[in-house]
XYZ file of C-alpha atoms in Angstrom:
392
model
C -16.812 -20.582 19.716
C -14.471 -22.029 17.081
C -11.845 -24.322 18.555
C -10.838 -26.670 15.695
C -9.135 -25.729 12.392
C -11.607 -27.760 10.340
C -14.130 -25.053 11.207
C -12.561 -22.501 8.848
C -12.276 -24.721 5.787
C -11.971 -24.231 2.892
C -8.763 -22.230 3.060
C -8.545 -22.322 -0.752
C -11.551 -23.314 -2.887
C -10.977 -26.674 -4.547
C -12.691 -25.544 -7.761
C -12.081 -22.092 -9.201
C -14.411 -20.378 -11.678
C -12.760 -19.492 -14.986
C -13.229 -15.790 -14.259
C -11.182 -15.940 -11.064
C -8.335 -17.859 -12.691
C -8.365 -15.443 -15.629
C -8.100 -12.419 -13.315
C -5.157 -13.981 -11.480
C -3.416 -14.624 -14.790
C -4.064 -11.099 -16.081
C -2.813 -9.618 -12.815
C 0.421 -11.617 -13.009
C 1.091 -10.565 -16.610
C 0.124 -6.904 -16.179
C 2.082 -6.426 -12.945
C 5.187 -8.012 -14.470
C 5.051 -5.585 -17.385
C 4.561 -2.584 -15.111
C 7.934 -3.008 -13.419
C 9.669 -2.509 -16.782
C 7.806 0.697 -17.683
C 9.761 3.227 -15.640
C 13.439 3.946 -15.122
C 14.840 2.507 -11.852
C 15.314 6.008 -10.423
C 11.643 6.784 -11.057
C 10.590 3.462 -9.576
C 12.586 4.297 -6.448
C 10.876 7.656 -5.866
C 7.481 6.205 -6.741
C 8.042 3.339 -4.303
C 8.552 5.784 -1.431
C 5.472 7.739 -2.452
C 3.384 4.558 -2.532
C 4.791 3.611 0.876
C 3.477 6.841 2.405
C 0.236 6.393 0.502
C -0.189 2.858 1.916
C 0.266 4.232 5.414
C -2.358 6.896 4.772
C -4.889 4.483 3.279
C -4.392 1.753 5.891
C -5.087 4.357 8.570
C -8.136 5.565 6.673
C -9.555 2.040 6.445
C -9.413 1.996 10.240
C -11.292 5.306 10.350
C -8.190 7.225 11.437
C -7.268 9.509 8.570
C -4.043 11.514 8.643
C -3.515 14.183 6.024
C -0.702 13.317 3.564
C 1.080 16.551 4.403
C 1.072 15.629 8.075
C 2.713 12.328 7.122
C 5.294 14.169 5.029
C 6.025 16.508 7.947
C 6.323 13.575 10.363
C 8.897 11.907 8.106
C 10.971 15.074 8.621
C 10.479 14.758 12.415
C 8.078 17.693 12.396
C 5.128 16.587 14.525
C 1.935 18.500 15.159
C 1.322 20.350 18.394
C -2.133 18.779 18.518
C -1.902 15.471 20.443
C -4.353 13.488 18.300
C -2.776 14.595 15.025
C 0.693 13.823 16.403
C -0.444 10.356 17.510
C -1.725 9.548 14.024
C 1.510 10.901 12.568
C 3.477 8.506 14.760
C 1.292 5.583 13.680
C 1.804 6.533 10.029
C 5.591 6.703 10.372
C 5.594 3.393 12.247
C 3.656 1.809 9.384
C 6.168 3.116 6.823
C 9.152 1.860 8.829
C 7.424 -1.465 9.444
C 7.007 -1.967 5.696
C 10.727 -1.470 5.173
C 11.613 -3.882 7.967
C 9.237 -6.559 6.671
C 10.470 -6.228 3.088
C 13.994 -6.827 4.415
C 12.798 -9.911 6.297
C 11.229 -11.305 3.138
C 14.400 -10.510 1.221
C 16.378 -12.425 3.850
C 14.223 -15.523 3.393
C 11.165 -15.217 5.668
C 8.141 -16.535 3.778
C 5.554 -13.775 3.304
C 2.814 -16.417 3.335
C 3.704 -17.698 6.803
C 2.122 -17.015 10.174
C 5.634 -15.990 11.266
C 5.420 -13.046 8.870
C 1.946 -12.175 10.143
C 3.294 -12.102 13.701
C 6.293 -10.071 12.536
C 3.965 -7.588 10.787
C 2.099 -6.889 14.003
C 5.314 -6.650 16.002
C 7.093 -4.429 13.445
C 4.260 -1.903 13.589
C 3.315 -1.815 17.251
C 6.793 -2.238 18.752
C 7.591 1.150 17.223
C 4.860 2.857 19.237
C 4.870 3.989 22.837
C 2.220 2.588 25.190
C -0.013 5.629 24.832
C -0.085 5.184 21.038
C -1.139 1.535 21.235
C -3.692 1.705 24.002
C -7.082 0.456 22.787
C -10.307 2.363 23.326
C -11.437 -0.149 25.956
C -8.211 0.134 27.951
C -5.699 -2.682 27.259
C -2.340 -1.880 25.668
C -1.671 -3.764 22.422
C 1.175 -6.253 22.923
C 3.337 -6.214 19.755
C 3.378 -9.571 17.979
C 1.651 -11.477 20.778
C -1.401 -13.681 20.335
C -4.437 -12.432 22.204
C -4.790 -14.125 25.602
C -8.575 -13.757 25.747
C -11.641 -14.694 23.733
C -13.235 -11.809 21.845
C -16.187 -10.833 19.708
C -15.777 -8.635 16.622
C -19.165 -7.282 15.628
C -21.232 -10.334 14.739
C -18.125 -12.506 14.345
C -16.790 -14.676 17.156
C -13.201 -15.644 16.223
C -11.502 -18.854 17.428
C -10.854 -19.242 21.118
C -7.547 -17.898 22.376
C -6.382 -21.404 23.313
C -6.970 -22.661 19.760
C -5.094 -19.880 17.937
C -1.802 -21.821 17.468
C -3.695 -24.687 15.828
C -5.450 -22.343 13.401
C -2.202 -20.582 12.476
C -0.495 -23.923 11.973
C -3.229 -25.006 9.579
C -2.809 -21.744 7.632
C 0.895 -22.504 7.263
C 0.141 -25.999 5.967
C -2.122 -24.649 3.229
C -0.587 -21.301 2.255
C 3.124 -21.565 2.985
C 4.195 -23.951 0.230
C 5.343 -23.735 -3.414
C 2.648 -22.654 -5.892
C 2.362 -21.307 -9.409
C 2.171 -17.507 -9.541
C -1.530 -17.512 -10.452
C -2.391 -19.917 -7.621
C -0.266 -17.871 -5.239
C -2.230 -14.710 -6.040
C -5.463 -16.514 -5.227
C -3.876 -17.860 -2.033
C -2.810 -14.325 -1.012
C -6.424 -13.213 -1.270
C -7.615 -16.223 0.737
C -4.917 -15.707 3.366
C -5.933 -12.062 3.764
C -9.441 -13.130 4.728
C -8.644 -16.185 6.799
C -5.988 -14.341 8.837
C -8.498 -11.561 9.549
C -11.148 -14.191 10.402
C -8.834 -15.890 12.932
C -8.218 -12.448 14.517
C -5.009 -13.581 16.243
C -4.260 -10.279 18.005
C -6.229 -8.342 20.534
C -6.229 -5.325 18.210
C -4.421 -4.217 15.070
C -5.411 -7.268 13.024
C -6.464 -5.316 9.936
C -3.217 -3.379 9.732
C -1.134 -6.533 10.300
C -3.055 -8.470 7.635
C -2.640 -5.682 5.084
C 1.090 -5.486 5.838
C 1.347 -9.220 5.210
C -0.550 -8.895 1.918
C 1.837 -6.086 0.923
C 4.796 -8.393 1.567
C 3.169 -11.344 -0.179
C 2.662 -9.196 -3.292
C 6.065 -7.503 -3.070
C 7.889 -9.774 -5.535
C 5.271 -8.862 -8.138
C 4.476 -5.254 -7.193
C 8.022 -4.094 -6.290
C 6.192 -1.484 -4.219
C 4.823 0.327 -7.297
C 1.187 -0.338 -6.422
C -0.809 -1.489 -3.452
C -4.248 -3.010 -2.910
C -4.662 -0.729 0.135
C -5.435 2.226 -2.149
C -8.263 0.332 -3.834
C -9.580 -1.158 -0.593
C -9.629 2.272 1.074
C -11.624 3.709 -1.818
C -14.371 1.155 -1.318
C -14.293 0.417 2.409
C -17.977 -0.633 2.606
C -17.415 -3.165 -0.211
C -14.165 -4.313 1.426
C -15.871 -5.070 4.716
C -18.978 -6.504 3.048
C -16.908 -9.014 1.036
C -14.917 -9.974 4.122
C -18.178 -10.457 6.025
C -19.703 -12.628 3.300
C -16.645 -14.888 3.411
C -17.208 -15.250 7.193
C -20.582 -16.894 6.669
C -21.260 -20.607 7.207
C -21.849 -22.916 4.239
C -25.249 -22.106 2.759
C -26.289 -25.469 1.307
C -24.970 -28.604 -0.399
C -24.019 -26.559 -3.460
C -21.781 -24.244 -1.410
C -18.684 -26.420 -1.132
C -17.923 -29.003 1.524
C -16.240 -26.883 4.189
C -17.737 -25.348 7.287
C -17.560 -21.814 5.826
C -19.105 -20.582 2.591
C -17.059 -21.365 -0.520
C -19.204 -18.937 -2.503
C -18.473 -16.173 0.008
C -14.745 -16.873 -0.153
C -14.774 -16.844 -3.964
C -16.644 -13.544 -3.927
C -13.922 -12.093 -1.710
C -11.116 -13.506 -3.884
C -12.675 -12.047 -7.016
C -13.036 -8.653 -5.312
C -9.430 -8.678 -4.055
C -7.980 -9.661 -7.449
C -10.140 -7.075 -9.222
C -8.903 -4.422 -6.772
C -5.269 -5.351 -7.440
C -5.813 -5.465 -11.199
C -7.432 -2.030 -11.114
C -4.428 -0.599 -9.256
C -1.958 -2.127 -11.714
C -3.921 -0.909 -14.739
C -4.079 2.569 -13.207
C -0.301 2.694 -12.757
C 0.177 1.532 -16.357
C -1.751 4.605 -17.484
C 0.159 6.884 -15.144
C 3.623 5.733 -16.230
C 3.024 5.717 -19.991
C 5.665 7.994 -21.519
C 3.390 9.878 -23.907
C 0.795 10.737 -21.299
C 3.483 11.702 -18.780
C 4.904 14.152 -21.322
C 1.482 15.803 -21.572
C 1.148 16.024 -17.787
C 4.665 17.439 -17.354
C 3.819 20.036 -19.994
C 0.625 20.972 -18.138
C 2.400 21.224 -14.783
C 5.281 23.391 -15.983
C 2.993 25.614 -18.062
C 0.663 26.128 -15.095
C 3.499 27.021 -12.728
C 5.283 29.235 -15.219
C 2.167 31.409 -15.419
C 2.632 32.516 -11.795
C 6.273 31.679 -11.045
C 8.826 33.766 -12.918
C 11.608 31.330 -12.041
C 9.789 28.459 -13.791
C 10.040 28.286 -17.567
C 8.551 26.186 -20.373
C 12.105 25.169 -21.361
C 12.029 22.782 -18.373
C 9.461 20.499 -20.039
C 11.782 18.597 -22.383
C 14.639 17.946 -19.916
C 12.219 16.980 -17.140
C 10.571 14.412 -19.406
C 14.035 13.180 -20.395
C 14.946 12.637 -16.736
C 11.666 10.752 -16.224
C 12.220 8.447 -19.166
C 16.012 8.062 -19.230
C 17.056 8.591 -15.622
C 19.456 10.957 -13.816
C 21.630 13.427 -15.701
C 24.402 15.760 -14.628
C 23.479 19.342 -13.865
C 25.403 20.460 -16.917
C 23.464 18.058 -19.145
C 20.145 19.228 -17.738
C 21.073 22.856 -18.376
C 22.102 22.047 -21.942
C 18.787 20.270 -22.578
C 16.888 23.455 -21.698
C 18.571 25.340 -24.568
C 18.867 28.389 -22.313
C 21.867 30.512 -21.528
C 24.085 29.324 -18.693
C 22.863 31.762 -16.047
C 19.164 31.361 -16.909
C 19.465 27.582 -17.091
C 21.204 27.491 -13.713
C 18.430 29.605 -12.194
C 15.778 27.263 -13.641
C 17.596 24.211 -12.336
C 17.786 25.741 -8.849
C 14.066 26.438 -8.906
C 13.230 22.878 -9.910
C 15.403 21.512 -7.132
C 13.799 23.890 -4.633
C 10.302 22.748 -5.613
C 11.201 19.049 -5.545
C 10.565 18.369 -9.232
C 14.228 17.426 -9.359
C 16.144 15.689 -6.581
C 19.862 15.388 -5.942
C 21.817 13.629 -3.209
C 24.630 16.185 -3.113
C 24.974 19.925 -3.841
C 26.736 19.255 -7.154
C 25.549 15.741 -7.943
C 23.318 14.410 -10.745
C 19.636 15.287 -10.705
C 16.750 12.830 -10.937
C 12.978 12.980 -11.231
C 11.015 13.993 -8.126
C 7.396 13.569 -7.093
C 6.542 16.305 -4.559
C 3.041 16.132 -3.097
C 1.980 19.477 -4.541
C 2.724 18.251 -8.089
C 0.841 14.959 -7.903
C -2.456 16.423 -9.097
C -0.682 17.054 -12.416
C 1.897 14.258 -12.636
C -0.099 11.380 -11.162
C -3.698 12.595 -11.039
C -6.026 10.535 -8.845
C -3.183 8.436 -7.414
C -3.207 10.307 -4.126
C -5.783 13.106 -4.550
C -5.979 13.793 -0.826
C -2.445 15.224 -1.053
C -3.817 18.203 -3.000
C -6.453 19.090 -0.406
C -5.962 21.804 2.178
C -4.684 20.918 5.621
C -5.376 22.626 8.935
C -2.356 24.441 10.247
C -1.113 23.873 13.783
């Protein structure tokens, strides 16, 4: 049983291979450029889509998949009549609302690298759920934001004793919650993700809480436009294998000077950074203006073949709204080149299908990302959204 913080050193490797430092640098540069690629109105709608996607993938990592359409229905307060589906819907909505709350906390000054934020992540998620939705399989009800009062075993891993948890969290704050360069901070975020999971401070819900903290720690760089959860969920066996390897004790005199394996921790850091870099590079490809024009063309052409209210004249104005931002309804109609009545009918159809969004009945229109269009507009971002879903 671990009972002293020196037993989970190193918290950050003292020597970093050139490849790890290079990945952290490339991630910082690429993510910074991504935020400037899309109009603010597009970033806003994409941010909400990624938020739902994070909820879906975090659930899936835990082996509790909820169909994206069920999440979309739950956000409209439309819950399934099947108890298990409805429970997962409630967990998904709680995760989405928890993200918003935590982002506000970080914006108000709470350090995303602190144990206080980790505790807040657990509390923000589970305090939103009724007792029946946070009852563990072995009986106890998860206490939101409270350290576990008992010693536990997690597979082959025996986390620190319950009595020692405050000391371990305090040591994490000493190492992670301090000023760093951006590249060093990215490496520290990866290390914190593992060490927080290794400490296992809560009776249950540790994985979700740790991923929420990582989301917040990356927020200033990601702005919510990408998430490591998507990449981690797509390679769950590798995710858990890398976490496990970083759990291992030091192998020999060439494996650092801490109690735990430096090589295992570096392997995890490299995997985490590579996952983040892959997600950022993917979003770069998705948001490129030229390729988006091609995908908008394909979507509208496909729909126009079976939907008489959809017309090819929508392609140019829809791409304009994507690249330049909201326009008035009159401007959108003019961009179609159609007669007034036909243009108005086309605009109504695009609003009805969610390809355009407006806050008021006569207000400006902006770019939308409905789930049933993602297979064209953002292929492979959220492919599960295009699959069929069982009806209640």
